[in-house]
Coordinates of C-alpha atoms in Angstrom, one line a residue:
Chain A
M1324 CA -2.9 -39.7 -24.5
L1325 CA 0.3 -38.0 -25.3
Q1326 CA 2.3 -41.2 -25.5
T1327 CA 0.1 -42.4 -28.4
L1328 CA 0.9 -39.4 -30.2
S1329 CA 4.2 -38.9 -32.6
H1330 CA 6.7 -36.7 -31.7
F1331 CA 5.4 -34.5 -34.6
E1332 CA 2.1 -34.3 -33.0
Q1333 CA 4.0 -34.0 -29.7
G1334 CA 5.7 -30.9 -31.2
I1335 CA 2.2 -29.4 -32.0
M1336 CA 1.1 -29.6 -28.6
V1337 CA 4.5 -27.9 -27.1
L1338 CA 4.1 -25.0 -29.6
A1339 CA 0.5 -24.5 -28.8
S1340 CA 1.7 -24.4 -25.3
L1341 CA 4.1 -21.7 -26.1
V1342 CA 1.6 -19.3 -27.7
L1343 CA -0.3 -19.7 -24.8
L1344 CA 2.8 -18.8 -22.7
T1345 CA 3.6 -15.6 -25.3
S1346 CA -0.1 -14.8 -24.1
F1347 CA 0.5 -14.8 -20.7
L1348 CA 4.3 -12.7 -21.1
M1349 CA 1.8 -10.3 -23.2
L1350 CA -0.6 -9.7 -20.1
G1351 CA 2.3 -9.3 -17.9
Q1352 CA 4.7 -6.9 -20.0
I1353 CA 4.5 -3.3 -19.5
R1354 CA 7.0 -2.1 -21.4
L1355 CA 5.3 -1.5 -25.2
L1356 CA 8.1 -2.1 -27.3
L1357 CA 8.4 -5.3 -25.5
L1358 CA 4.6 -6.0 -25.6
I1359 CA 4.8 -5.7 -29.4
K1360 CA 8.1 -8.0 -29.8
T1361 CA 6.1 -10.8 -27.8
F1362 CA 3.3 -10.3 -30.1
A1363 CA 5.8 -10.9 -33.0
W1364 CA 6.7 -14.2 -31.4
Q1365 CA 3.1 -15.4 -30.9
G1366 CA 2.5 -14.7 -34.8
A1367 CA 5.8 -16.4 -35.8
L1368 CA 4.7 -19.4 -33.2
L1369 CA 1.4 -19.6 -34.7
A1370 CA 2.2 -19.6 -38.1
L1371 CA 5.2 -22.5 -37.2
T1372 CA 2.2 -24.3 -35.3
T1373 CA 0.0 -24.0 -38.2
A1374 CA 2.5 -25.6 -40.6
L1375 CA 2.8 -28.4 -38.6
V1376 CA -0.5 -29.2 -38.5
A1377 CA -0.4 -28.8 -42.4
A1378 CA 2.6 -31.0 -42.7
D1379 CA 0.8 -33.7 -40.2
S1380 CA -2.9 -33.5 -41.6
G1381 CA -1.9 -33.2 -45.3
Q1382 CA -4.1 -30.3 -45.7
T1383 CA -1.8 -28.0 -48.4
H1384 CA -4.1 -24.9 -47.9
L1385 CA -2.9 -24.7 -44.2
Y1386 CA 0.7 -24.2 -45.6
L1387 CA -0.3 -21.0 -47.3
S1388 CA -2.2 -19.9 -44.2
A1389 CA 0.9 -20.2 -42.2
A1390 CA 2.7 -18.1 -44.4
L1391 CA 0.0 -15.5 -44.4
T1392 CA 0.2 -15.6 -40.8
F1393 CA 4.1 -15.2 -40.6
A1394 CA 3.8 -12.1 -43.1
I1395 CA 1.2 -10.3 -41.7
K1396 CA 1.2 -10.9 -37.9
A1397 CA 4.8 -11.8 -37.0
L1398 CA 6.4 -9.4 -39.6
L1399 CA 3.9 -6.5 -41.0
I1400 CA 1.9 -5.4 -38.0
P1401 CA 4.7 -5.7 -35.7
W1402 CA 6.7 -3.8 -38.0
M1403 CA 3.7 -1.0 -38.4
L1404 CA 3.5 -0.8 -34.7
H1405 CA 7.1 -0.5 -34.1
R1406 CA 7.2 2.2 -36.2
L1407 CA 4.2 4.4 -34.8
I1408 CA 5.6 3.9 -31.2
F1409 CA 8.6 5.7 -32.6
R1410 CA 6.8 8.2 -34.4
L1411 CA 4.6 8.8 -31.6
G1412 CA 7.9 9.3 -29.5
I1413 CA 6.9 6.6 -27.0
P1414 CA 9.3 3.7 -27.2
H1415 CA 10.2 3.6 -23.9
Q1416 CA 6.8 4.4 -22.4
E1417 CA 5.6 1.8 -19.7
E1418 CA 2.7 1.4 -18.4
P1419 CA 2.4 -0.1 -14.5
L1420 CA -0.3 -3.1 -14.1
G1421 CA -2.2 -2.0 -10.7
R1422 CA -2.2 -5.8 -9.4
P1423 CA 0.0 -8.0 -11.7
S1424 CA -0.2 -11.1 -9.8
V1425 CA -4.1 -10.7 -9.5
V1426 CA -4.2 -10.4 -13.3
L1427 CA -2.3 -13.1 -14.1
L1428 CA -3.9 -15.4 -11.7
S1429 CA -7.2 -14.2 -13.8
G1430 CA -5.7 -15.1 -17.0
A1431 CA -5.0 -18.8 -15.4
A1432 CA -8.5 -18.7 -13.9
L1433 CA -9.4 -18.2 -17.9
V1434 CA -7.9 -20.8 -19.2
L1435 CA -9.4 -23.1 -16.9
F1436 CA -13.0 -22.0 -17.6
S1437 CA -12.2 -22.1 -21.5
Y1438 CA -11.1 -25.5 -20.7
S1439 CA -14.4 -26.4 -19.3
V1440 CA -16.2 -24.8 -22.0
S1441 CA -14.1 -26.5 -25.1
A1442 CA -14.9 -29.9 -23.1
P1443 CA -17.9 -30.4 -25.4
L1444 CA -16.3 -29.6 -28.3
I1445 CA -13.1 -32.1 -27.6
E1446 CA -15.8 -35.0 -27.4
L1447 CA -17.2 -34.5 -30.7
S1448 CA -13.9 -34.0 -32.6
S1449 CA -11.9 -36.5 -34.2
H1450 CA -8.7 -34.3 -34.9
V1451 CA -5.3 -34.6 -33.3
T1452 CA -5.4 -31.0 -32.4
R1453 CA -8.6 -31.1 -30.8
N1454 CA -6.9 -30.6 -27.4
T1455 CA -5.6 -27.4 -28.4
I1456 CA -9.1 -26.0 -28.8
A1457 CA -9.2 -25.1 -25.2
I1458 CA -5.7 -23.3 -25.6
S1459 CA -7.2 -21.5 -28.1
I1460 CA -10.2 -20.3 -26.4
G1461 CA -8.1 -19.3 -23.5
V1462 CA -5.7 -16.7 -26.1
V1463 CA -8.8 -15.4 -26.8
L1464 CA -9.8 -14.8 -23.3
V1465 CA -6.4 -13.6 -22.1
S1466 CA -5.9 -11.5 -24.9
M1467 CA -9.2 -9.7 -24.0
L1468 CA -8.2 -9.3 -20.2
L1469 CA -5.4 -7.7 -21.6
M1470 CA -7.8 -5.1 -23.2
V1471 CA -9.2 -4.7 -20.3
T1472 CA -6.7 -4.3 -18.1
R1473 CA -4.6 -1.5 -20.0
H1474 CA -5.4 2.0 -20.3
T1475 CA -3.4 2.8 -23.4
A1476 CA -4.5 2.9 -26.9
L1477 CA -1.8 1.3 -28.2
A1478 CA -1.6 -1.8 -25.5
Q1479 CA -5.2 -2.5 -26.2
V1480 CA -4.7 -2.8 -29.8
V1481 CA -2.0 -5.5 -29.8
G1482 CA -4.8 -7.0 -27.2
F1483 CA -7.0 -7.0 -30.1
M1484 CA -4.7 -8.3 -32.7
S1485 CA -3.8 -11.2 -30.4
I1486 CA -7.5 -11.9 -30.1
E1487 CA -7.6 -12.1 -34.1
N1488 CA -4.6 -14.8 -33.1
G1489 CA -6.4 -16.9 -30.9
L1490 CA -9.6 -16.7 -33.5
F1491 CA -7.2 -18.1 -36.2
F1492 CA -5.5 -20.9 -33.6
S1493 CA -9.0 -22.0 -32.8
A1494 CA -10.1 -22.5 -36.6
V1495 CA -6.9 -24.3 -37.2
S1496 CA -7.4 -26.7 -34.4
A1497 CA -11.0 -27.5 -34.2
T1498 CA -11.5 -27.7 -38.2
Y1499 CA -8.3 -27.5 -39.8
G1500 CA -8.8 -23.7 -40.7
M1501 CA -11.2 -21.7 -42.6
P1502 CA -12.0 -21.9 -46.1
L1503 CA -9.0 -20.0 -48.0
V1504 CA -11.2 -16.9 -49.1
I1505 CA -12.5 -16.1 -45.7
E1506 CA -8.7 -16.2 -44.4
L1507 CA -7.4 -14.1 -47.0
G1508 CA -10.5 -11.7 -46.2
V1509 CA -9.6 -11.6 -42.4
A1510 CA -5.8 -11.3 -42.6
F1511 CA -6.6 -8.2 -45.1
D1512 CA -9.1 -6.8 -42.5
V1513 CA -6.8 -7.0 -39.6
L1514 CA -4.0 -5.3 -41.9
V1515 CA -6.3 -2.6 -42.7
A1516 CA -7.8 -2.5 -39.0
A1517 CA -3.6 -1.7 -38.0
V1518 CA -3.3 0.8 -40.3
L1519 CA -6.6 2.7 -39.5
F1520 CA -5.6 2.3 -36.0
G1521 CA -2.4 4.2 -36.9
V1522 CA -4.3 7.2 -37.8
F1523 CA -6.7 6.8 -34.7
F1524 CA -3.7 7.1 -32.4
F1525 CA -2.6 10.4 -33.8
Q1526 CA -6.3 11.5 -33.8
I1527 CA -6.7 10.5 -29.9
R1528 CA -3.6 12.2 -28.9
E1529 CA -4.3 15.2 -31.1
S1530 CA -7.8 15.9 -28.9
I1531 CA -6.7 14.4 -25.6
D1532 CA -3.1 15.1 -25.2
D1533 CA -2.4 11.3 -24.4
L1534 CA -2.8 7.7 -25.4
D1535 CA -4.7 6.9 -22.3
V1536 CA -8.2 6.2 -23.4
D1537 CA -9.5 6.2 -19.6
R1538 CA -9.5 10.0 -20.2
M1539 CA -11.8 10.0 -23.2
T1540 CA -14.8 8.9 -20.7
R1541 CA -14.4 12.4 -18.6
L1542 CA -16.1 15.3 -20.0
T1543 CA -13.8 18.3 -20.0
E1544 CA -16.2 20.7 -19.0
A1545 CA -17.4 18.7 -16.1
D1546 CA -13.7 18.7 -14.8
E1547 CA -12.9 22.3 -14.2
Chain B
M1168 CA 17.7 -56.5 1.0
M1169 CA 21.1 -55.7 3.1
R1170 CA 22.8 -55.0 0.1
D1171 CA 20.3 -52.4 -1.1
W1172 CA 20.3 -50.9 2.4
L1173 CA 24.3 -50.5 2.2
L1174 CA 24.2 -48.9 -1.2
A1175 CA 21.5 -46.3 0.0
L1176 CA 23.9 -45.8 2.5
A1177 CA 27.0 -45.4 0.0
Q1178 CA 25.0 -43.2 -2.4
A1179 CA 24.4 -41.2 0.3
L1180 CA 27.7 -40.6 1.9
I1181 CA 29.1 -40.3 -1.4
F1182 CA 26.6 -37.5 -2.4
I1183 CA 27.4 -35.4 0.7
A1184 CA 31.4 -36.0 0.2
L1185 CA 31.3 -34.9 -3.5
A1186 CA 28.8 -31.6 -2.3
P1187 CA 31.8 -29.2 -1.7
L1188 CA 33.4 -30.3 -4.9
L1189 CA 30.0 -29.5 -7.4
A1190 CA 30.6 -26.2 -5.2
G1191 CA 34.1 -25.8 -6.0
W1192 CA 33.7 -26.7 -9.8
V1193 CA 31.0 -24.1 -9.8
K1194 CA 33.3 -21.2 -8.6
W1195 CA 36.2 -22.4 -10.6
V1196 CA 34.0 -22.0 -14.0
K1197 CA 33.1 -18.7 -12.4
C1198 CA 36.1 -17.7 -12.0
H1199 CA 37.7 -18.2 -15.4
L1200 CA 34.6 -16.7 -17.1
Q1201 CA 35.2 -13.7 -15.1
N1202 CA 39.0 -13.6 -16.3
R1203 CA 39.7 -14.1 -12.6
V1204 CA 42.5 -16.6 -10.9
A1205 CA 40.5 -19.7 -9.7
P1206 CA 40.8 -21.4 -6.6
P1207 CA 41.9 -25.0 -7.2
L1208 CA 38.7 -27.6 -6.9
W1209 CA 39.2 -28.8 -3.5
Q1210 CA 39.0 -25.3 -2.0
P1211 CA 35.5 -26.0 -0.3
Y1212 CA 37.3 -28.9 1.4
R1213 CA 39.8 -26.9 2.7
D1214 CA 37.7 -24.4 3.9
L1215 CA 35.2 -26.6 5.6
R1216 CA 38.4 -28.3 7.2
K1217 CA 39.6 -25.1 8.5
L1218 CA 36.6 -24.0 10.1
M1219 CA 35.6 -27.8 11.6
A1220 CA 38.8 -27.0 13.7
K1221 CA 38.3 -23.5 14.5
E1222 CA 36.9 -22.4 18.0
V1223 CA 33.2 -21.8 18.3
V1224 CA 32.4 -18.1 19.1
I1225 CA 28.7 -17.6 20.7
A1226 CA 27.3 -14.7 21.9
E1227 CA 26.1 -14.6 25.4
Q1228 CA 22.7 -13.7 24.7
A1229 CA 22.3 -17.0 22.5
S1230 CA 19.6 -19.6 23.3
P1231 CA 19.9 -23.5 23.2
I1232 CA 18.4 -22.6 19.4
F1233 CA 20.8 -21.2 18.4
R1234 CA 23.7 -23.8 19.2
A1235 CA 21.2 -26.5 17.7
V1236 CA 20.5 -25.0 14.5
P1237 CA 23.5 -26.2 12.8
Y1238 CA 23.0 -29.8 13.4
I1239 CA 19.1 -29.4 12.7
V1240 CA 20.0 -27.9 9.3
F1241 CA 22.3 -29.9 8.4
S1242 CA 20.6 -33.1 9.3
S1243 CA 17.5 -32.3 7.7
T1244 CA 19.6 -31.6 4.7
L1245 CA 21.5 -35.0 5.0
M1246 CA 18.1 -36.6 5.3
V1247 CA 17.1 -35.2 1.5
A1248 CA 20.4 -36.2 0.3
A1249 CA 19.8 -39.8 1.4
V1250 CA 16.2 -40.2 0.3
I1251 CA 16.4 -38.4 -3.6
P1252 CA 17.5 -40.9 -6.3
S1253 CA 20.9 -39.7 -7.7
A1254 CA 22.8 -42.4 -9.3
M1255 CA 20.0 -45.2 -8.7
I1256 CA 16.6 -46.0 -8.5
N1257 CA 14.5 -48.5 -6.4
L1258 CA 16.2 -48.0 -3.3
P1259 CA 14.9 -49.2 0.1
T1260 CA 15.2 -45.2 1.3
S1261 CA 13.0 -44.0 -1.4
R1262 CA 10.1 -45.5 0.7
V1263 CA 11.2 -43.2 3.5
G1264 CA 9.6 -40.2 2.1
D1265 CA 7.7 -39.2 -1.0
V1266 CA 8.6 -35.8 -2.4
I1267 CA 6.4 -33.9 -0.2
V1268 CA 8.3 -34.9 2.5
L1269 CA 11.5 -33.6 0.8
V1270 CA 10.4 -30.1 0.5
G1271 CA 8.8 -30.3 4.1
L1272 CA 12.3 -31.3 5.1
L1273 CA 13.9 -28.8 3.3
A1274 CA 11.6 -26.0 4.8
L1275 CA 12.1 -27.1 8.3
G1276 CA 15.9 -26.5 7.9
R1277 CA 15.1 -23.1 6.6
F1278 CA 12.6 -22.6 9.2
F1279 CA 15.4 -22.9 11.8
L1280 CA 17.5 -20.9 10.2
A1281 CA 15.5 -18.3 10.1
L1282 CA 14.8 -18.2 13.5
A1283 CA 19.1 -18.5 14.4
G1284 CA 19.2 -15.4 12.6
M1285 CA 16.6 -13.9 14.5
D1286 CA 18.0 -15.2 17.7
I1287 CA 21.0 -13.2 18.5
G1288 CA 18.7 -9.9 17.8
T1289 CA 21.5 -8.3 15.7
A1290 CA 19.4 -6.2 13.0
F1291 CA 21.5 -7.7 10.0
G1292 CA 20.1 -11.3 11.4
G1293 CA 16.6 -10.4 11.2
M1294 CA 16.8 -8.4 8.1
G1295 CA 18.2 -11.9 6.8
S1296 CA 15.6 -14.3 8.1
S1297 CA 12.9 -11.7 6.8
R1298 CA 14.1 -11.7 3.7
E1299 CA 14.8 -15.7 3.3
V1300 CA 11.4 -16.1 4.8
T1301 CA 9.6 -13.7 1.8
V1302 CA 11.7 -15.5 -0.6
A1303 CA 10.7 -18.6 0.7
S1304 CA 7.0 -18.2 0.8
L1305 CA 6.6 -17.2 -2.4
A1306 CA 9.3 -20.3 -3.8
E1307 CA 7.7 -22.9 -2.2
P1308 CA 4.0 -22.8 -3.9
A1309 CA 5.8 -22.7 -7.3
M1310 CA 7.9 -25.5 -6.4
L1311 CA 5.1 -27.6 -5.1
M1312 CA 3.1 -26.7 -8.2
A1313 CA 5.9 -28.3 -10.4
I1314 CA 6.4 -31.1 -8.2
F1315 CA 2.3 -31.8 -8.8
T1316 CA 2.8 -31.8 -12.5
L1317 CA 5.1 -34.3 -12.5
T1318 CA 3.3 -36.6 -9.9
M1319 CA 0.4 -36.2 -11.7
T1320 CA 2.1 -37.5 -15.3
A1321 CA 3.9 -40.1 -13.0
G1322 CA 0.7 -40.9 -11.0
S1323 CA 3.0 -41.1 -8.3
T1324 CA 4.4 -38.8 -5.7
N1325 CA 7.0 -40.9 -4.9
L1326 CA 10.5 -39.7 -6.9
S1327 CA 11.9 -43.5 -7.7
A1328 CA 8.3 -44.7 -9.1
A1329 CA 8.0 -41.3 -11.0
I1330 CA 11.6 -41.4 -12.5
D1331 CA 10.9 -45.1 -13.5
H1332 CA 7.6 -44.4 -15.1
I1333 CA 9.3 -41.4 -17.0
L1334 CA 11.9 -43.6 -18.4
A1335 CA 9.0 -46.6 -19.1
S1336 CA 7.2 -44.4 -21.3
G1337 CA 10.4 -43.5 -23.6
F1338 CA 11.3 -40.0 -25.0
V1339 CA 8.2 -38.1 -25.1
L1340 CA 7.8 -34.5 -25.8
R1341 CA 5.5 -32.7 -22.9
P1342 CA 4.8 -29.2 -23.0
S1343 CA 3.5 -29.5 -19.1
F1344 CA 7.3 -30.8 -18.1
A1345 CA 9.0 -27.7 -20.2
F1346 CA 7.3 -25.4 -18.0
A1347 CA 8.1 -27.4 -15.1
L1348 CA 11.1 -27.6 -15.9
S1349 CA 11.9 -23.5 -16.4
G1350 CA 9.7 -23.0 -13.2
L1351 CA 11.7 -25.3 -11.0
V1352 CA 14.9 -23.7 -12.5
L1353 CA 13.7 -20.3 -11.5
V1354 CA 12.7 -21.7 -7.9
A1355 CA 16.4 -23.9 -7.4
I1356 CA 18.2 -20.3 -8.0
A1357 CA 16.0 -18.9 -5.5
E1358 CA 16.4 -21.3 -3.0
T1359 CA 20.1 -21.8 -3.1
G1360 CA 20.7 -18.4 -2.9
R1361 CA 22.4 -17.5 -6.6
I1362 CA 22.5 -14.7 -8.7
P1363 CA 19.8 -13.0 -9.8
V1364 CA 18.1 -13.5 -6.2
D1365 CA 21.0 -13.7 -3.9
N1366 CA 24.7 -13.7 -4.4
P1367 CA 26.5 -16.1 -2.5
A1368 CA 30.0 -14.0 -2.5
T1369 CA 28.7 -11.1 -1.2
H1370 CA 29.6 -9.8 2.0
L1371 CA 27.7 -5.9 1.6
E1372 CA 25.2 -6.2 4.3
L1373 CA 22.4 -4.4 2.6
T1374 CA 21.8 -7.2 -0.3
M1375 CA 22.5 -10.4 1.3
I1376 CA 20.1 -12.7 2.4
H1377 CA 21.1 -16.2 3.1
E1378 CA 24.9 -14.7 4.8
A1379 CA 23.0 -12.2 6.8
M1380 CA 21.3 -15.0 8.8
I1381 CA 24.7 -16.9 9.3
L1382 CA 26.8 -13.6 10.2
E1383 CA 27.1 -14.4 13.9
Y1384 CA 28.1 -18.5 13.2
S1385 CA 31.7 -19.3 13.6
G1386 CA 33.6 -22.6 13.9
R1387 CA 32.2 -25.7 13.3
H1388 CA 28.4 -24.6 13.1
L1389 CA 29.4 -22.2 10.4
G1390 CA 31.3 -25.1 8.5
L1391 CA 28.2 -27.6 9.1
I1392 CA 26.1 -24.4 7.7
E1393 CA 28.0 -24.4 4.6
W1394 CA 28.6 -27.7 4.0
A1395 CA 24.5 -28.1 4.1
A1396 CA 24.1 -25.0 1.7
Q1397 CA 26.8 -27.0 -0.3
I1398 CA 24.3 -30.0 0.0
K1399 CA 21.5 -27.9 -1.3
L1400 CA 23.0 -26.7 -4.5
M1401 CA 23.5 -30.3 -5.5
I1402 CA 20.1 -31.5 -4.2
Y1403 CA 18.5 -29.0 -6.5
G1404 CA 21.1 -30.1 -9.4
V1405 CA 20.3 -33.8 -9.3
L1406 CA 16.3 -33.2 -8.7
L1407 CA 16.6 -31.0 -12.4
A1408 CA 18.7 -33.6 -14.0
N1409 CA 17.0 -36.9 -12.8
I1410 CA 13.3 -35.7 -13.1
F1411 CA 13.8 -33.9 -16.6
F1412 CA 16.4 -36.0 -18.0
P1413 CA 16.5 -39.2 -16.1
W1414 CA 18.0 -41.1 -19.1
G1415 CA 21.1 -43.0 -17.5
I1416 CA 20.1 -43.7 -14.1
A1417 CA 20.8 -46.9 -12.8
T1418 CA 17.5 -49.3 -12.7
R1419 CA 19.1 -52.5 -11.5
H1420 CA 21.9 -52.9 -8.9
S1421 CA 24.7 -54.6 -10.7
A1422 CA 28.2 -53.5 -11.1
G1423 CA 27.9 -52.4 -14.6
W1424 CA 24.7 -50.2 -14.0
L1425 CA 26.0 -48.6 -11.2
L1426 CA 29.0 -47.5 -12.8
V1427 CA 26.7 -46.2 -15.6
G1428 CA 24.5 -44.7 -13.4
S1429 CA 27.5 -42.6 -11.3
L1430 CA 29.4 -41.6 -14.5
V1431 CA 26.2 -40.0 -15.9
I1432 CA 24.9 -38.3 -12.8
G1433 CA 28.5 -36.9 -12.3
L1434 CA 28.2 -36.0 -16.2
K1435 CA 24.9 -34.3 -15.4
L1436 CA 25.9 -32.2 -12.6
V1437 CA 29.3 -31.2 -14.6
L1438 CA 27.0 -29.8 -17.3
L1439 CA 24.9 -27.9 -14.9
G1440 CA 27.8 -26.4 -12.8
L1441 CA 28.8 -25.2 -16.4
C1442 CA 25.0 -23.4 -16.8
L1443 CA 24.9 -22.0 -13.6
P1444 CA 27.8 -20.0 -13.9
V1445 CA 27.6 -18.9 -17.4
A1446 CA 23.9 -17.6 -16.4
E1447 CA 25.3 -15.6 -13.1
T1448 CA 27.8 -13.9 -15.3
V1449 CA 25.5 -12.8 -18.0
M1450 CA 22.9 -11.8 -15.4
A1451 CA 23.2 -9.0 -12.7
K1452 CA 21.4 -9.5 -9.6
M1453 CA 18.1 -7.9 -9.2
R1454 CA 16.9 -5.4 -6.8
L1455 CA 15.5 -7.3 -3.5
F1456 CA 12.0 -5.7 -4.2
R1457 CA 11.8 -7.2 -8.1
V1458 CA 11.9 -10.9 -6.3
P1459 CA 8.4 -11.0 -5.8
Q1460 CA 7.9 -10.6 -9.6
Y1461 CA 10.7 -12.9 -10.6
L1462 CA 9.1 -15.7 -8.5
S1463 CA 5.5 -14.9 -9.5
L1464 CA 7.0 -15.9 -13.0
A1465 CA 8.3 -19.1 -11.7
F1466 CA 4.8 -19.6 -10.1
L1467 CA 3.4 -18.9 -13.3
L1468 CA 5.2 -21.1 -15.5
S1469 CA 4.5 -23.8 -12.9
L1470 CA 0.7 -23.2 -13.1
L1471 CA 1.0 -23.6 -17.1
G1472 CA 2.8 -26.4 -16.9
M1473 CA -0.4 -28.1 -14.5
L1474 CA -2.8 -26.6 -17.0
S1475 CA -0.9 -27.9 -20.0
H1476 CA -0.9 -31.4 -18.6
I1477 CA -4.9 -31.2 -18.2
I1478 CA -5.6 -29.7 -21.3
L1479 CA -3.3 -31.3 -23.7
E1480 CA -1.8 -34.3 -21.7
A1481 CA -5.1 -35.9 -19.9
G1482 CA -7.4 -36.0 -22.5

């Protein structure tokens, strides 16, 4: 029950639900610039949640993960993506969603699904953060939905990064984080991925003149 | 027992008597924020008195529904004002209806107002009704979802019992309440016809919603409908203030408690009456076709409130 927890632990719950809220805001956000900003907020909230979990559980290595998350996912990657869309010349591009309310409701359904999936996990765990496992799996699934519903490469990359946020969050809430070596490795992998994606964007645009990856499924000769 | 009923009656009468004052306060603050000369706080009372004294002009084609609607709207709003706990809880009136009945009563008033808008057959009335019903049909699920979140936490759909439960459990940071509060704020703005959904001061026919429905009304009929709208604003204010920040409400009916309870709810409403005009000043009215998106955000917030209650708080 929530009342039995300390205010500190209640704060973790509030922040966890705010992380889920940012996932949904990203799902409904059609402007690329705001999408990246929301992604940065998600990283910052995730870092704050991790720091609170660290303070609550006494796991000092989580402070380092929190700092790493903040530096890479709230500052560095959003800044790189931000610079990229200006260099691509599409800062004000909008990508209309086909049926926004259907997409948002499917997101809610995915969260319910992740709740029912994680129920046995929650039974096994005795951590204070066990209830946020469902939220973190929900973040992963909603980010996947974001990737599925978007056509442009940039929005899909943001969705991909957000999946990584969800995975990191589930590690923190289920087992108080992974070993530090693995976390460092994953963080740098994500960073390298962001750099590579930047190169890819230019390649994609050079070959199909657009960032809409749906056009890559068509053969140019077949069209004519 | 008799004393409790008298207290409930007094609370309801004070509630409807002070509703125009809240509307006047909101207008006063808004005028000052926009560097205009503000009307005095009691201007709504003057307007109501003027309207009550004026002759009623009714179109020849009007049906009896058109004449009955102001009384139906006013009395259904009055019922809600009498049932919701404003300064004290544990009153006998709280057993009259739970929160779902309250939503139903507000919907009843809106239904008849929409009928009246279409009754005369003018273009603007029909347009206003159609818009009002569109907004209402999207706002109501969001409102009910937020209210279900509250009732699941408290284990009762009775507002008085729910507030009692929240008071008894002390200060708890509930993620579900944060979401339900933001969802309900968005719904309240839409339902009371404030910016960014509707502009209460507009008389530009193409943009108005509430005003378009009541264009044909005059005299005491118009007075009653406007008074009902002011009471409705106060109802939403009291709901938001007392459900999410119930501290200070009188739980016992001694003189000291009642004094504190009345002062606290007055203070909460004054604060809300400051926040509303600030929000209205910094925001622009949105296009009508954006309103469904706005309300689906409200629904999403309420839904997330419900989900976070189930996931984070129940286990």
